[in-house]
mmCIF file with all atom_site columns, C-alpha atoms and ligand atoms in Angstrom:
data_model
loop_
_atom_site.group_PDB
_atom_site.id
_atom_site.type_symbol
_atom_site.label_atom_id
_atom_site.label_alt_id
_atom_site.label_comp_id
_atom_site.label_asym_id
_atom_site.label_entity_id
_atom_site.label_seq_id
_atom_site.pdbx_PDB_ins_code
_atom_site.Cartn_x
_atom_site.Cartn_y
_atom_site.Cartn_z
_atom_site.occupancy
_atom_site.B_iso_or_equiv
_atom_site.pdbx_formal_charge
_atom_site.auth_seq_id
_atom_site.auth_comp_id
_atom_site.auth_asym_id
_atom_site.auth_atom_id
_atom_site.pdbx_PDB_model_num
ATOM   1   C CA  . MET A 1 1   ? -7.830  4.255   -18.145 1.00 94.00 ? 1   MET A CA  1
ATOM   2   C CA  . LYS A 1 2   ? -6.378  5.253   -15.117 1.00 96.00 ? 2   LYS A CA  1
ATOM   3   C CA  . LEU A 1 3   ? -2.857  4.473   -14.383 1.00 97.00 ? 3   LEU A CA  1
ATOM   4   C CA  . LEU A 1 4   ? -0.276  5.475   -11.726 1.00 98.00 ? 4   LEU A CA  1
ATOM   5   C CA  . PHE A 1 5   ? 3.524   5.480   -12.650 1.00 98.00 ? 5   PHE A CA  1
ATOM   6   C CA  . ILE A 1 6   ? 6.014   4.671   -10.114 1.00 98.00 ? 6   ILE A CA  1
ATOM   7   C CA  . GLY A 1 7   ? 9.587   4.296   -10.184 1.00 96.00 ? 7   GLY A CA  1
ATOM   8   C CA  . PRO A 1 8   ? 12.535  5.951   -7.809  1.00 95.00 ? 8   PRO A CA  1
ATOM   9   C CA  . PRO A 1 9   ? 13.730  9.408   -9.028  1.00 92.00 ? 9   PRO A CA  1
ATOM   10  C CA  . GLY A 1 10  ? 16.077  9.234   -11.916 1.00 90.00 ? 10  GLY A CA  1
ATOM   11  C CA  . ALA A 1 11  ? 14.035  6.073   -13.612 1.00 95.00 ? 11  ALA A CA  1
ATOM   12  C CA  . GLY A 1 12  ? 12.586  8.478   -16.462 1.00 94.00 ? 12  GLY A CA  1
ATOM   13  C CA  . LYS A 1 13  ? 8.833   8.172   -14.704 1.00 96.00 ? 13  LYS A CA  1
ATOM   14  C CA  . GLY A 1 14  ? 8.181   11.919  -15.846 1.00 96.00 ? 14  GLY A CA  1
ATOM   15  C CA  . THR A 1 15  ? 9.724   11.671  -19.664 1.00 96.00 ? 15  THR A CA  1
ATOM   16  C CA  . GLN A 1 16  ? 7.893   7.832   -20.253 1.00 98.00 ? 16  GLN A CA  1
ATOM   17  C CA  . ALA A 1 17  ? 4.709   9.088   -18.414 1.00 98.00 ? 17  ALA A CA  1
ATOM   18  C CA  . GLN A 1 18  ? 4.132   12.007  -20.626 1.00 98.00 ? 18  GLN A CA  1
ATOM   19  C CA  . ARG A 1 19  ? 5.005   9.851   -23.641 1.00 98.00 ? 19  ARG A CA  1
ATOM   20  C CA  . VAL A 1 20  ? 2.513   7.247   -23.157 1.00 97.00 ? 20  VAL A CA  1
ATOM   21  C CA  . ALA A 1 21  ? -0.134  9.486   -22.081 1.00 97.00 ? 21  ALA A CA  1
ATOM   22  C CA  . GLU A 1 22  ? -0.014  11.345  -25.331 1.00 96.00 ? 22  GLU A CA  1
ATOM   23  C CA  . ARG A 1 23  ? 0.011   7.783   -26.999 1.00 96.00 ? 23  ARG A CA  1
ATOM   24  C CA  . LEU A 1 24  ? -2.975  7.019   -25.249 1.00 95.00 ? 24  LEU A CA  1
ATOM   25  C CA  . GLY A 1 25  ? -4.798  10.455  -25.797 1.00 94.00 ? 25  GLY A CA  1
ATOM   26  C CA  . ILE A 1 26  ? -5.103  10.735  -22.154 1.00 96.00 ? 26  ILE A CA  1
ATOM   27  C CA  . ALA A 1 27  ? -4.144  13.493  -19.684 1.00 97.00 ? 27  ALA A CA  1
ATOM   28  C CA  . HIS A 1 28  ? -0.576  13.289  -17.965 1.00 98.00 ? 28  HIS A CA  1
ATOM   29  C CA  . ILE A 1 29  ? -0.637  14.812  -14.576 1.00 98.00 ? 29  ILE A CA  1
ATOM   30  C CA  . SER A 1 30  ? 2.539   15.003  -12.588 1.00 98.00 ? 30  SER A CA  1
ATOM   31  C CA  . THR A 1 31  ? 2.551   16.975  -8.918  1.00 98.00 ? 31  THR A CA  1
ATOM   32  C CA  . GLY A 1 32  ? 6.310   17.623  -9.213  1.00 96.00 ? 32  GLY A CA  1
ATOM   33  C CA  . ASP A 1 33  ? 5.693   19.413  -12.430 1.00 97.00 ? 33  ASP A CA  1
ATOM   34  C CA  . MET A 1 34  ? 2.846   21.452  -10.862 1.00 98.00 ? 34  MET A CA  1
ATOM   35  C CA  . PHE A 1 35  ? 4.726   22.242  -8.332  1.00 98.00 ? 35  PHE A CA  1
ATOM   36  C CA  . ARG A 1 36  ? 7.854   23.423  -10.278 1.00 97.00 ? 36  ARG A CA  1
ATOM   37  C CA  . ALA A 1 37  ? 5.161   25.351  -12.037 1.00 98.00 ? 37  ALA A CA  1
ATOM   38  C CA  . GLN A 1 38  ? 3.929   26.918  -8.482  1.00 97.00 ? 38  GLN A CA  1
ATOM   39  C CA  . VAL A 1 39  ? 7.797   27.461  -8.130  1.00 97.00 ? 39  VAL A CA  1
ATOM   40  C CA  . ALA A 1 40  ? 8.255   29.451  -11.394 1.00 98.00 ? 40  ALA A CA  1
ATOM   41  C CA  . ALA A 1 41  ? 5.589   31.718  -11.100 1.00 98.00 ? 41  ALA A CA  1
ATOM   42  C CA  . GLY A 1 42  ? 6.272   32.733  -7.540  1.00 98.00 ? 42  GLY A CA  1
ATOM   43  C CA  . THR A 1 43  ? 2.755   31.932  -5.784  1.00 97.00 ? 43  THR A CA  1
ATOM   44  C CA  . GLU A 1 44  ? 2.397   31.449  -2.316  1.00 97.00 ? 44  GLU A CA  1
ATOM   45  C CA  . LEU A 1 45  ? 2.154   27.774  -2.655  1.00 96.00 ? 45  LEU A CA  1
ATOM   46  C CA  . GLY A 1 46  ? 5.503   27.825  -4.653  1.00 97.00 ? 46  GLY A CA  1
ATOM   47  C CA  . ARG A 1 47  ? 7.488   29.499  -1.778  1.00 97.00 ? 47  ARG A CA  1
ATOM   48  C CA  . ARG A 1 48  ? 6.012   27.254  0.444   1.00 96.00 ? 48  ARG A CA  1
ATOM   49  C CA  . VAL A 1 49  ? 7.602   24.384  -1.210  1.00 97.00 ? 49  VAL A CA  1
ATOM   50  C CA  . GLU A 1 50  ? 10.695  25.543  -3.066  1.00 96.00 ? 50  GLU A CA  1
ATOM   51  C CA  . ALA A 1 51  ? 13.047  24.647  0.296   1.00 95.00 ? 51  ALA A CA  1
ATOM   52  C CA  . ILE A 1 52  ? 11.209  21.228  0.567   1.00 96.00 ? 52  ILE A CA  1
ATOM   53  C CA  . MET A 1 53  ? 11.693  20.251  -3.162  1.00 94.00 ? 53  MET A CA  1
ATOM   54  C CA  . LYS A 1 54  ? 15.431  21.398  -2.954  1.00 90.00 ? 54  LYS A CA  1
ATOM   55  C CA  . ALA A 1 55  ? 16.085  19.423  -0.256  1.00 88.00 ? 55  ALA A CA  1
ATOM   56  C CA  . GLY A 1 56  ? 14.693  16.239  -1.726  1.00 88.00 ? 56  GLY A CA  1
ATOM   57  C CA  . ASP A 1 57  ? 12.036  16.136  0.765   1.00 93.00 ? 57  ASP A CA  1
ATOM   58  C CA  . TYR A 1 58  ? 8.150   15.616  0.169   1.00 95.00 ? 58  TYR A CA  1
ATOM   59  C CA  . VAL A 1 59  ? 5.534   17.975  0.229   1.00 98.00 ? 59  VAL A CA  1
ATOM   60  C CA  . PRO A 1 60  ? 3.034   17.377  3.107   1.00 98.00 ? 60  PRO A CA  1
ATOM   61  C CA  . ASP A 1 61  ? 0.305   15.277  2.150   1.00 97.00 ? 61  ASP A CA  1
ATOM   62  C CA  . GLU A 1 62  ? -2.362  18.032  2.552   1.00 96.00 ? 62  GLU A CA  1
ATOM   63  C CA  . VAL A 1 63  ? -0.738  20.591  0.465   1.00 97.00 ? 63  VAL A CA  1
ATOM   64  C CA  . THR A 1 64  ? -0.203  17.612  -2.112  1.00 98.00 ? 64  THR A CA  1
ATOM   65  C CA  . VAL A 1 65  ? -3.918  16.087  -1.907  1.00 98.00 ? 65  VAL A CA  1
ATOM   66  C CA  . ALA A 1 66  ? -5.671  19.450  -2.026  1.00 97.00 ? 66  ALA A CA  1
ATOM   67  C CA  . MET A 1 67  ? -3.534  20.398  -5.667  1.00 97.00 ? 67  MET A CA  1
ATOM   68  C CA  . LEU A 1 68  ? -3.810  17.348  -6.767  1.00 98.00 ? 68  LEU A CA  1
ATOM   69  C CA  . GLY A 1 69  ? -7.750  17.086  -6.070  1.00 97.00 ? 69  GLY A CA  1
ATOM   70  C CA  . GLU A 1 70  ? -8.180  19.981  -7.987  1.00 97.00 ? 70  GLU A CA  1
ATOM   71  C CA  . ARG A 1 71  ? -6.268  18.627  -10.948 1.00 98.00 ? 71  ARG A CA  1
ATOM   72  C CA  . ILE A 1 72  ? -8.223  15.434  -10.978 1.00 97.00 ? 72  ILE A CA  1
ATOM   73  C CA  . ALA A 1 73  ? -11.418 16.914  -11.040 1.00 96.00 ? 73  ALA A CA  1
ATOM   74  C CA  . GLU A 1 74  ? -10.792 19.125  -14.375 1.00 97.00 ? 74  GLU A CA  1
ATOM   75  C CA  . PRO A 1 75  ? -12.700 18.060  -17.402 1.00 96.00 ? 75  PRO A CA  1
ATOM   76  C CA  . ASP A 1 76  ? -9.435  16.467  -19.329 1.00 95.00 ? 76  ASP A CA  1
ATOM   77  C CA  . ALA A 1 77  ? -8.757  14.300  -16.699 1.00 96.00 ? 77  ALA A CA  1
ATOM   78  C CA  . ALA A 1 78  ? -12.663 12.430  -16.892 1.00 92.00 ? 78  ALA A CA  1
ATOM   79  C CA  . GLU A 1 79  ? -11.356 10.384  -19.998 1.00 86.00 ? 79  GLU A CA  1
ATOM   80  C CA  . GLY A 1 80  ? -8.286  9.015   -17.909 1.00 95.00 ? 80  GLY A CA  1
ATOM   81  C CA  . PHE A 1 81  ? -5.302  9.811   -16.785 1.00 97.00 ? 81  PHE A CA  1
ATOM   82  C CA  . ILE A 1 82  ? -1.508  8.928   -16.043 1.00 98.00 ? 82  ILE A CA  1
ATOM   83  C CA  . LEU A 1 83  ? -0.640  10.111  -12.353 1.00 98.00 ? 83  LEU A CA  1
ATOM   84  C CA  . ASP A 1 84  ? 3.040   10.726  -12.036 1.00 98.00 ? 84  ASP A CA  1
ATOM   85  C CA  . GLY A 1 85  ? 4.980   11.021  -8.619  1.00 96.00 ? 85  GLY A CA  1
ATOM   86  C CA  . PHE A 1 86  ? 1.149   10.754  -6.887  1.00 98.00 ? 86  PHE A CA  1
ATOM   87  C CA  . PRO A 1 87  ? 0.572   8.881   -4.491  1.00 98.00 ? 87  PRO A CA  1
ATOM   88  C CA  . ARG A 1 88  ? 3.769   8.527   -2.779  1.00 97.00 ? 88  ARG A CA  1
ATOM   89  C CA  . THR A 1 89  ? 2.928   8.375   0.975   1.00 97.00 ? 89  THR A CA  1
ATOM   90  C CA  . LEU A 1 90  ? 0.313   5.801   2.311   1.00 97.00 ? 90  LEU A CA  1
ATOM   91  C CA  . GLY A 1 91  ? -1.681  9.047   3.153   1.00 97.00 ? 91  GLY A CA  1
ATOM   92  C CA  . GLN A 1 92  ? -1.927  9.733   -0.490  1.00 98.00 ? 92  GLN A CA  1
ATOM   93  C CA  . VAL A 1 93  ? -3.058  6.628   -1.068  1.00 98.00 ? 93  VAL A CA  1
ATOM   94  C CA  . GLU A 1 94  ? -6.025  6.651   1.381   1.00 98.00 ? 94  GLU A CA  1
ATOM   95  C CA  . ALA A 1 95  ? -6.627  10.414  -0.308  1.00 98.00 ? 95  ALA A CA  1
ATOM   96  C CA  . LEU A 1 96  ? -6.472  8.626   -3.700  1.00 98.00 ? 96  LEU A CA  1
ATOM   97  C CA  . ASP A 1 97  ? -8.660  6.103   -2.538  1.00 98.00 ? 97  ASP A CA  1
ATOM   98  C CA  . ARG A 1 98  ? -11.236 8.353   -1.167  1.00 97.00 ? 98  ARG A CA  1
ATOM   99  C CA  . LEU A 1 99  ? -11.224 10.484  -4.574  1.00 96.00 ? 99  LEU A CA  1
ATOM   100 C CA  . LEU A 1 100 ? -11.639 7.424   -6.878  1.00 95.00 ? 100 LEU A CA  1
ATOM   101 C CA  . GLY A 1 101 ? -12.533 4.546   -4.840  1.00 95.00 ? 101 GLY A CA  1
ATOM   102 C CA  . SER A 1 102 ? -10.321 1.791   -3.782  1.00 94.00 ? 102 SER A CA  1
ATOM   103 C CA  . ASP A 1 103 ? -10.914 0.035   -7.290  1.00 94.00 ? 103 ASP A CA  1
ATOM   104 C CA  . GLY A 1 104 ? -10.556 3.331   -8.996  1.00 95.00 ? 104 GLY A CA  1
ATOM   105 C CA  . LEU A 1 105 ? -6.935  2.595   -10.821 1.00 96.00 ? 105 LEU A CA  1
ATOM   106 C CA  . ASP A 1 106 ? -6.881  0.275   -13.748 1.00 95.00 ? 106 ASP A CA  1
ATOM   107 C CA  . ARG A 1 107 ? -3.124  -0.454  -13.007 1.00 95.00 ? 107 ARG A CA  1
ATOM   108 C CA  . VAL A 1 108 ? -0.013  0.401   -11.692 1.00 97.00 ? 108 VAL A CA  1
ATOM   109 C CA  . VAL A 1 109 ? 3.300   0.859   -13.588 1.00 97.00 ? 109 VAL A CA  1
ATOM   110 C CA  . VAL A 1 110 ? 6.359   0.061   -11.910 1.00 98.00 ? 110 VAL A CA  1
ATOM   111 C CA  . LEU A 1 111 ? 9.591   1.247   -13.727 1.00 97.00 ? 111 LEU A CA  1
ATOM   112 C CA  . ASP A 1 112 ? 12.561  -0.638  -12.400 1.00 97.00 ? 112 ASP A CA  1
ATOM   113 C CA  . VAL A 1 113 ? 16.132  0.733   -12.572 1.00 96.00 ? 113 VAL A CA  1
ATOM   114 C CA  . PRO A 1 114 ? 19.065  -0.373  -10.665 1.00 94.00 ? 114 PRO A CA  1
ATOM   115 C CA  . GLU A 1 115 ? 20.407  2.156   -8.309  1.00 89.00 ? 115 GLU A CA  1
ATOM   116 C CA  . ASP A 1 116 ? 23.778  2.690   -9.296  1.00 87.00 ? 116 ASP A CA  1
ATOM   117 C CA  . GLU A 1 117 ? 22.436  3.695   -12.585 1.00 91.00 ? 117 GLU A CA  1
ATOM   118 C CA  . LEU A 1 118 ? 20.185  6.070   -11.261 1.00 91.00 ? 118 LEU A CA  1
ATOM   119 C CA  . VAL A 1 119 ? 22.611  8.051   -9.169  1.00 85.00 ? 119 VAL A CA  1
ATOM   120 C CA  . ARG A 1 120 ? 24.201  8.315   -12.456 1.00 86.00 ? 120 ARG A CA  1
ATOM   121 C CA  . ARG A 1 121 ? 21.539  9.497   -14.334 1.00 87.00 ? 121 ARG A CA  1
ATOM   122 C CA  . LEU A 1 122 ? 20.571  11.893  -11.778 1.00 85.00 ? 122 LEU A CA  1
ATOM   123 C CA  . LEU A 1 123 ? 24.013  13.524  -11.209 1.00 84.00 ? 123 LEU A CA  1
ATOM   124 C CA  . SER A 1 124 ? 24.436  13.765  -14.673 1.00 86.00 ? 124 SER A CA  1
ATOM   125 C CA  . ARG A 1 125 ? 21.017  15.650  -15.138 1.00 75.00 ? 125 ARG A CA  1
ATOM   126 C CA  . GLY A 1 126 ? 22.024  18.565  -13.755 1.00 69.00 ? 126 GLY A CA  1
ATOM   127 C CA  . ARG A 1 127 ? 18.774  19.558  -12.259 1.00 70.00 ? 127 ARG A CA  1
ATOM   128 C CA  . ALA A 1 128 ? 18.278  22.647  -9.767  1.00 68.00 ? 128 ALA A CA  1
ATOM   129 C CA  . ASP A 1 129 ? 17.138  19.934  -7.349  1.00 69.00 ? 129 ASP A CA  1
ATOM   130 C CA  . ASP A 1 130 ? 19.530  17.333  -8.480  1.00 73.00 ? 130 ASP A CA  1
ATOM   131 C CA  . THR A 1 131 ? 23.306  18.169  -6.025  1.00 80.00 ? 131 THR A CA  1
ATOM   132 C CA  . GLU A 1 132 ? 24.727  14.632  -4.851  1.00 82.00 ? 132 GLU A CA  1
ATOM   133 C CA  . GLU A 1 133 ? 23.162  15.174  -1.546  1.00 85.00 ? 133 GLU A CA  1
ATOM   134 C CA  . THR A 1 134 ? 20.253  15.934  -2.707  1.00 86.00 ? 134 THR A CA  1
ATOM   135 C CA  . VAL A 1 135 ? 19.982  13.121  -4.688  1.00 86.00 ? 135 VAL A CA  1
ATOM   136 C CA  . ARG A 1 136 ? 20.936  10.642  -1.719  1.00 87.00 ? 136 ARG A CA  1
ATOM   137 C CA  . ASN A 1 137 ? 17.963  11.930  0.304   1.00 90.00 ? 137 ASN A CA  1
ATOM   138 C CA  . ARG A 1 138 ? 15.585  11.941  -2.677  1.00 90.00 ? 138 ARG A CA  1
ATOM   139 C CA  . LEU A 1 139 ? 16.504  8.073   -2.992  1.00 93.00 ? 139 LEU A CA  1
ATOM   140 C CA  . ALA A 1 140 ? 16.378  7.571   0.447   1.00 94.00 ? 140 ALA A CA  1
ATOM   141 C CA  . VAL A 1 141 ? 12.985  8.956   0.806   1.00 95.00 ? 141 VAL A CA  1
ATOM   142 C CA  . TYR A 1 142 ? 11.619  7.119   -2.009  1.00 96.00 ? 142 TYR A CA  1
ATOM   143 C CA  . ARG A 1 143 ? 12.920  3.540   -0.600  1.00 96.00 ? 143 ARG A CA  1
ATOM   144 C CA  . GLU A 1 144 ? 11.226  4.616   2.744   1.00 97.00 ? 144 GLU A CA  1
ATOM   145 C CA  . GLN A 1 145 ? 7.976   6.384   2.186   1.00 97.00 ? 145 GLN A CA  1
ATOM   146 C CA  . THR A 1 146 ? 7.176   5.293   -1.754  1.00 97.00 ? 146 THR A CA  1
ATOM   147 C CA  . GLU A 1 147 ? 8.148   1.985   -2.195  1.00 97.00 ? 147 GLU A CA  1
ATOM   148 C CA  . PRO A 1 148 ? 5.938   0.271   0.158   1.00 97.00 ? 148 PRO A CA  1
ATOM   149 C CA  . LEU A 1 149 ? 3.073   1.036   -1.796  1.00 98.00 ? 149 LEU A CA  1
ATOM   150 C CA  . ILE A 1 150 ? 4.156   -0.896  -4.738  1.00 98.00 ? 150 ILE A CA  1
ATOM   151 C CA  . GLU A 1 151 ? 3.464   -4.189  -2.364  1.00 98.00 ? 151 GLU A CA  1
ATOM   152 C CA  . LEU A 1 152 ? 0.080   -2.552  -1.459  1.00 97.00 ? 152 LEU A CA  1
ATOM   153 C CA  . TYR A 1 153 ? -0.955  -2.172  -5.071  1.00 98.00 ? 153 TYR A CA  1
ATOM   154 C CA  . ALA A 1 154 ? 0.307   -5.649  -5.804  1.00 98.00 ? 154 ALA A CA  1
ATOM   155 C CA  . ARG A 1 155 ? -1.862  -6.951  -2.954  1.00 97.00 ? 155 ARG A CA  1
ATOM   156 C CA  . ARG A 1 156 ? -4.817  -5.422  -5.313  1.00 96.00 ? 156 ARG A CA  1
ATOM   157 C CA  . GLY A 1 157 ? -3.453  -7.261  -8.178  1.00 96.00 ? 157 GLY A CA  1
ATOM   158 C CA  . ILE A 1 158 ? -3.192  -4.158  -10.385 1.00 95.00 ? 158 ILE A CA  1
ATOM   159 C CA  . VAL A 1 159 ? 0.783   -4.021  -11.029 1.00 97.00 ? 159 VAL A CA  1
ATOM   160 C CA  . VAL A 1 160 ? 3.178   -4.348  -13.680 1.00 96.00 ? 160 VAL A CA  1
ATOM   161 C CA  . HIS A 1 161 ? 6.819   -4.085  -13.590 1.00 97.00 ? 161 HIS A CA  1
ATOM   162 C CA  . VAL A 1 162 ? 8.799   -2.534  -16.816 1.00 98.00 ? 162 VAL A CA  1
ATOM   163 C CA  . ASP A 1 163 ? 12.536  -2.505  -17.287 1.00 98.00 ? 163 ASP A CA  1
ATOM   164 C CA  . GLY A 1 164 ? 13.443  1.153   -17.376 1.00 97.00 ? 164 GLY A CA  1
ATOM   165 C CA  . VAL A 1 165 ? 17.112  0.486   -18.819 1.00 97.00 ? 165 VAL A CA  1
ATOM   166 C CA  . GLY A 1 166 ? 17.698  1.128   -22.623 1.00 96.00 ? 166 GLY A CA  1
ATOM   167 C CA  . GLU A 1 167 ? 16.547  3.527   -25.538 1.00 97.00 ? 167 GLU A CA  1
ATOM   168 C CA  . ILE A 1 168 ? 13.781  5.680   -24.650 1.00 97.00 ? 168 ILE A CA  1
ATOM   169 C CA  . ASP A 1 169 ? 11.584  4.788   -27.421 1.00 98.00 ? 169 ASP A CA  1
ATOM   170 C CA  . GLU A 1 170 ? 12.284  0.736   -26.322 1.00 98.00 ? 170 GLU A CA  1
ATOM   171 C CA  . ILE A 1 171 ? 10.909  1.559   -23.038 1.00 98.00 ? 171 ILE A CA  1
ATOM   172 C CA  . THR A 1 172 ? 7.981   3.811   -24.079 1.00 98.00 ? 172 THR A CA  1
ATOM   173 C CA  . GLU A 1 173 ? 7.108   0.322   -26.345 1.00 97.00 ? 173 GLU A CA  1
ATOM   174 C CA  . ARG A 1 174 ? 7.726   -1.867  -23.449 1.00 97.00 ? 174 ARG A CA  1
ATOM   175 C CA  . LEU A 1 175 ? 5.133   0.221   -21.418 1.00 97.00 ? 175 LEU A CA  1
ATOM   176 C CA  . LEU A 1 176 ? 2.643   0.247   -23.950 1.00 96.00 ? 176 LEU A CA  1
ATOM   177 C CA  . ARG A 1 177 ? 3.176   -3.632  -24.297 1.00 96.00 ? 177 ARG A CA  1
ATOM   178 C CA  . ALA A 1 178 ? 2.587   -3.890  -20.685 1.00 95.00 ? 178 ALA A CA  1
ATOM   179 C CA  . ILE A 1 179 ? -0.002  -1.874  -19.873 1.00 94.00 ? 179 ILE A CA  1
ATOM   180 C CA  . ASP A 1 180 ? -2.168  -3.342  -23.560 1.00 87.00 ? 180 ASP A CA  1
ATOM   181 C CA  . ALA A 1 181 ? -1.160  -6.869  -21.983 1.00 63.00 ? 181 ALA A CA  1
ATOM   182 C CA  . ARG A 1 182 ? -2.882  -6.845  -18.717 1.00 62.00 ? 182 ARG A CA  1
ATOM   183 C CA  . ALA A 1 183 ? -5.983  -5.033  -20.179 1.00 62.00 ? 183 ALA A CA  1
ATOM   184 C CA  . ALA A 1 184 ? -5.853  -8.164  -22.738 1.00 57.00 ? 184 ALA A CA  1
ATOM   185 C CA  . ALA A 1 185 ? -5.999  -10.611 -19.566 1.00 59.00 ? 185 ALA A CA  1
ATOM   186 C CA  . GLU A 1 186 ? -8.776  -9.209  -17.746 1.00 59.00 ? 186 GLU A CA  1
HETATM 187 P P1  . LIG B 2 .   ? 9.198   14.988  -9.438  1.00 67.52 ? 1   LIG B P1  1
HETATM 188 O O1  . LIG B 2 .   ? 9.407   15.599  -10.232 1.00 67.52 ? 1   LIG B O1  1
HETATM 189 O O2  . LIG B 2 .   ? 8.179   13.576  -9.418  1.00 67.52 ? 1   LIG B O2  1
HETATM 190 O O3  . LIG B 2 .   ? 10.256  13.846  -8.952  1.00 67.52 ? 1   LIG B O3  1
HETATM 191 O O4  . LIG B 2 .   ? 8.866   15.784  -7.989  1.00 67.52 ? 1   LIG B O4  1
HETATM 192 C C1  . LIG B 2 .   ? 9.774   16.654  -7.784  1.00 67.52 ? 1   LIG B C1  1
HETATM 193 C C2  . LIG B 2 .   ? 9.786   16.951  -6.262  1.00 67.52 ? 1   LIG B C2  1
HETATM 194 O O5  . LIG B 2 .   ? 8.426   17.268  -5.885  1.00 67.52 ? 1   LIG B O5  1
HETATM 195 C C3  . LIG B 2 .   ? 9.761   15.771  -5.091  1.00 67.52 ? 1   LIG B C3  1
HETATM 196 O O6  . LIG B 2 .   ? 11.219  15.490  -4.671  1.00 67.52 ? 1   LIG B O6  1
HETATM 197 C C4  . LIG B 2 .   ? 8.874   16.444  -3.920  1.00 67.52 ? 1   LIG B C4  1
HETATM 198 O O7  . LIG B 2 .   ? 10.074  17.200  -3.113  1.00 67.52 ? 1   LIG B O7  1
HETATM 199 C C5  . LIG B 2 .   ? 7.375   17.041  -4.697  1.00 67.52 ? 1   LIG B C5  1
HETATM 200 N N1  . LIG B 2 .   ? 6.786   16.117  -4.798  1.00 67.52 ? 1   LIG B N1  1
HETATM 201 C C6  . LIG B 2 .   ? 6.016   15.765  -6.021  1.00 67.52 ? 1   LIG B C6  1
HETATM 202 N N2  . LIG B 2 .   ? 5.193   15.205  -6.084  1.00 67.52 ? 1   LIG B N2  1
HETATM 203 C C7  . LIG B 2 .   ? 5.286   14.765  -4.218  1.00 67.52 ? 1   LIG B C7  1
HETATM 204 C C8  . LIG B 2 .   ? 4.094   14.255  -3.754  1.00 67.52 ? 1   LIG B C8  1
HETATM 205 N N3  . LIG B 2 .   ? 3.202   13.424  -4.363  1.00 67.52 ? 1   LIG B N3  1
HETATM 206 N N4  . LIG B 2 .   ? 4.213   14.335  -2.496  1.00 67.52 ? 1   LIG B N4  1
HETATM 207 C C9  . LIG B 2 .   ? 4.908   14.959  -1.874  1.00 67.52 ? 1   LIG B C9  1
HETATM 208 N N5  . LIG B 2 .   ? 6.062   15.658  -2.809  1.00 67.52 ? 1   LIG B N5  1
HETATM 209 C C10 . LIG B 2 .   ? 5.992   15.591  -4.339  1.00 67.52 ? 1   LIG B C10 1
#
């Protein structure tokens, strides 16, 4: 099963993608985690993306696409995966279509959380790239560049929306049900 999780920053997408991937026994592929690992290891790529991430901007497509392309070529991804945080731009969608084919994703799961709840969560989790200005910028960049992807995938008939407000365990169950329900309907 090849899934994409989309949601605004603060929706709990990373946490849930990891939990759902574990339950389904497929790879969890997070470009944000991969970039953070590069920054932590002090690699050339890490140095290149550090300031961009701090500002809440997107890393250029060519950098992100090259990294993701290598990752999904790894053996564990052959069994299926959850893409968490990629694609985030129209250019990345085109790149993913080239990698997987335009019918390569089984479904796109959108985690919905209201804006005021997002800001509250982002400011309370205290990650290095979560200052108030950065939070505002990350939300604006998401609305502008990533939200339009939902409509694009909806036209392909593979989008499911899941309410991202509630207890962590409850949301994981909702996600698993939403994914199953779609599978059953096909
Ligand atoms: P995330 O953990 O998914 O919120 O990602 C953290 C940061 O990594 C983002 O704010 C971006 O700066 C960068 N990043 C992660 N994935 C992408 C992507 N697909 N395209 C561009 N930048 C990304």
